[in-house]
GROMACS .gro file of C-alpha atoms in nm:
model
  119
    1MET     CA    1  -2.771  -1.732  -3.700
    2ALA     CA    2  -2.909  -1.687  -3.390
    3THR     CA    3  -3.161  -1.366  -3.374
    4GLY     CA    4  -3.395  -1.216  -3.110
    5LEU     CA    5  -3.170  -1.221  -2.826
    6ARG     CA    6  -3.320  -1.013  -2.536
    7ASN     CA    7  -2.954  -0.925  -2.380
    8VAL     CA    8  -2.588  -0.975  -2.466
    9HIS     CA    9  -2.521  -1.155  -2.136
   10GLY     CA   10  -2.370  -1.508  -2.155
   11VAL     CA   11  -2.338  -1.725  -2.445
   12VAL     CA   12  -2.550  -1.901  -2.708
   13ARG     CA   13  -2.480  -2.272  -2.708
   14ALA     CA   14  -2.566  -2.480  -3.014
   15CYS     CA   15  -2.609  -2.857  -3.082
   16MET     CA   16  -2.662  -3.017  -3.401
   17THR     CA   17  -2.745  -3.362  -3.427
   18SER     CA   18  -2.875  -3.664  -3.618
   19ASP     CA   19  -2.954  -3.866  -3.337
   20VAL     CA   20  -3.327  -3.873  -3.294
   21ARG     CA   21  -3.299  -4.007  -2.897
   22ALA     CA   22  -3.053  -3.752  -2.831
   23PHE     CA   23  -3.234  -3.453  -2.943
   24PRO     CA   24  -3.238  -3.147  -2.824
   25ALA     CA   25  -2.952  -3.180  -2.568
   26CYS     CA   26  -2.707  -3.369  -2.778
   27ARG     CA   27  -2.569  -3.534  -2.483
   28GLY     CA   28  -2.367  -3.858  -2.520
   29SER     CA   29  -2.428  -3.864  -2.898
   30SER     CA   30  -2.121  -3.923  -3.141
   31ALA     CA   31  -2.346  -3.792  -3.399
   32ALA     CA   32  -2.356  -3.438  -3.220
   33TYR     CA   33  -2.180  -3.130  -3.308
   34ASN     CA   34  -2.150  -2.834  -3.078
   35ALA     CA   35  -2.063  -2.468  -3.119
   36GLN     CA   36  -2.095  -2.177  -2.894
   37ALA     CA   37  -2.022  -1.768  -2.930
   38HIS     CA   38  -2.075  -1.483  -2.708
   39ALA     CA   39  -2.426  -1.343  -2.700
   40ASP     CA   40  -2.495  -1.028  -2.914
   41ALA     CA   41  -2.771  -0.907  -3.109
   42ARG     CA   42  -2.705  -1.177  -3.379
   43VAL     CA   43  -2.504  -1.447  -3.317
   44THR     CA   44  -2.338  -1.664  -3.578
   45LEU     CA   45  -2.253  -2.037  -3.476
   46THR     CA   46  -2.058  -2.239  -3.720
   47PHE     CA   47  -2.061  -2.637  -3.713
   48TYR     CA   48  -1.746  -2.761  -3.920
   49ASP     CA   49  -1.682  -3.097  -4.135
   50VAL     CA   50  -2.034  -3.199  -4.130
   51LYS     CA   51  -2.151  -3.501  -4.262
   52PRO     CA   52  -2.437  -3.526  -4.526
   53GLY     CA   53  -2.753  -3.630  -4.336
   54ARG     CA   54  -3.078  -3.546  -4.178
   55TYR     CA   55  -3.005  -3.279  -3.866
   56ALA     CA   56  -3.188  -3.076  -3.588
   57VAL     CA   57  -3.056  -2.798  -3.398
   58ALA     CA   58  -3.125  -2.663  -3.067
   59LEU     CA   59  -3.003  -2.361  -2.926
   60LEU     CA   60  -2.981  -2.217  -2.568
   61HIS     CA   61  -2.926  -1.867  -2.454
   62ASP     CA   62  -2.715  -1.941  -2.132
   63GLU     CA   63  -2.745  -1.596  -2.008
   64ASN     CA   64  -2.545  -1.674  -1.683
   65GLY     CA   65  -2.303  -1.879  -1.840
   66ASN     CA   66  -2.358  -2.158  -1.596
   67GLY     CA   67  -2.358  -2.429  -1.888
   68LYS     CA   68  -2.725  -2.554  -1.836
   69ALA     CA   69  -3.077  -2.449  -1.901
   70ASP     CA   70  -3.199  -2.289  -1.596
   71ARG     CA   71  -3.545  -2.363  -1.527
   72ALA     CA   72  -3.823  -2.190  -1.279
   73ALA     CA   73  -4.089  -2.368  -1.088
   74MET     CA   74  -4.281  -2.616  -1.307
   75MET     CA   75  -3.991  -2.681  -1.517
   76ILE     CA   76  -4.078  -2.341  -1.754
   77PRO     CA   77  -3.748  -2.228  -1.907
   78LYS     CA   78  -3.601  -1.915  -1.762
   79GLU     CA   79  -3.355  -1.861  -2.081
   80GLY     CA   80  -3.385  -1.850  -2.432
   81PHE     CA   81  -3.416  -2.161  -2.679
   82GLY     CA   82  -3.474  -2.166  -3.020
   83PHE     CA   83  -3.459  -2.469  -3.273
   84SER     CA   84  -3.402  -2.536  -3.630
   85ARG     CA   85  -3.707  -2.494  -3.874
   86ASP     CA   86  -3.861  -2.269  -3.592
   87ALA     CA   87  -3.990  -2.576  -3.458
   88ARG     CA   88  -4.255  -2.478  -3.162
   89VAL     CA   89  -4.237  -2.574  -2.811
   90ARG     CA   90  -4.554  -2.709  -2.687
   91PHE     CA   91  -4.550  -2.875  -2.327
   92GLY     CA   92  -4.188  -2.983  -2.409
   93PRO     CA   93  -3.931  -2.936  -2.686
   94PRO     CA   94  -4.024  -3.035  -3.044
   95LYS     CA   95  -3.970  -3.351  -3.201
   96PHE     CA   96  -3.654  -3.435  -3.383
   97GLY     CA   97  -3.864  -3.454  -3.698
   98GLU     CA   98  -4.056  -3.108  -3.642
   99ALA     CA   99  -3.677  -2.925  -3.670
  100ALA     CA  100  -3.506  -3.183  -3.894
  101PHE     CA  101  -3.341  -3.061  -4.206
  102ASP     CA  102  -3.123  -3.201  -4.458
  103VAL     CA  103  -2.731  -3.140  -4.516
  104ALA     CA  104  -2.610  -3.200  -4.856
  105PRO     CA  105  -2.238  -3.304  -4.922
  106ASN     CA  106  -2.009  -2.990  -4.887
  107ALA     CA  107  -2.308  -2.750  -4.776
  108ARG     CA  108  -2.252  -2.414  -4.682
  109ASP     CA  109  -2.589  -2.330  -4.570
  110THR     CA  110  -2.723  -2.034  -4.327
  111MET     CA  111  -2.986  -2.093  -4.107
  112PHE     CA  112  -3.151  -1.817  -3.897
  113ILE     CA  113  -3.319  -1.952  -3.571
  114ARG     CA  114  -3.522  -1.703  -3.357
  115MET     CA  115  -3.470  -1.709  -2.977
  116ARG     CA  116  -3.776  -1.753  -2.764
  117TYR     CA  117  -3.823  -1.658  -2.386
  118MET     CA  118  -4.111  -1.796  -2.148
  119LEU     CA  119  -3.999  -1.552  -1.902
   0.00000   0.00000   0.00000
């Protein structure tokens, strides 16, 4: 569940991957699961048929719905983001291990991820 959205514009996009090299974008990864939902005060995103393993989640509040993470000068994110385990951003996205968690067989876990905004 994504919390702390600053507005209800656009969508929240989520990717969950077990591929260390693909985190946080998940592009081109066969080990990635994706979900999206309309932005709201609280957004619930569900990943289906997840295999057991070690994963990390990245969220993007795509406020203008253009399908990408918009950035200002010097590459500062203009839109909200969040990571599993509330992994911190320090001069770039967190490493996979900082956001990673384990998924057990037949898991039905709920995770709360707080959105962060830099601008």
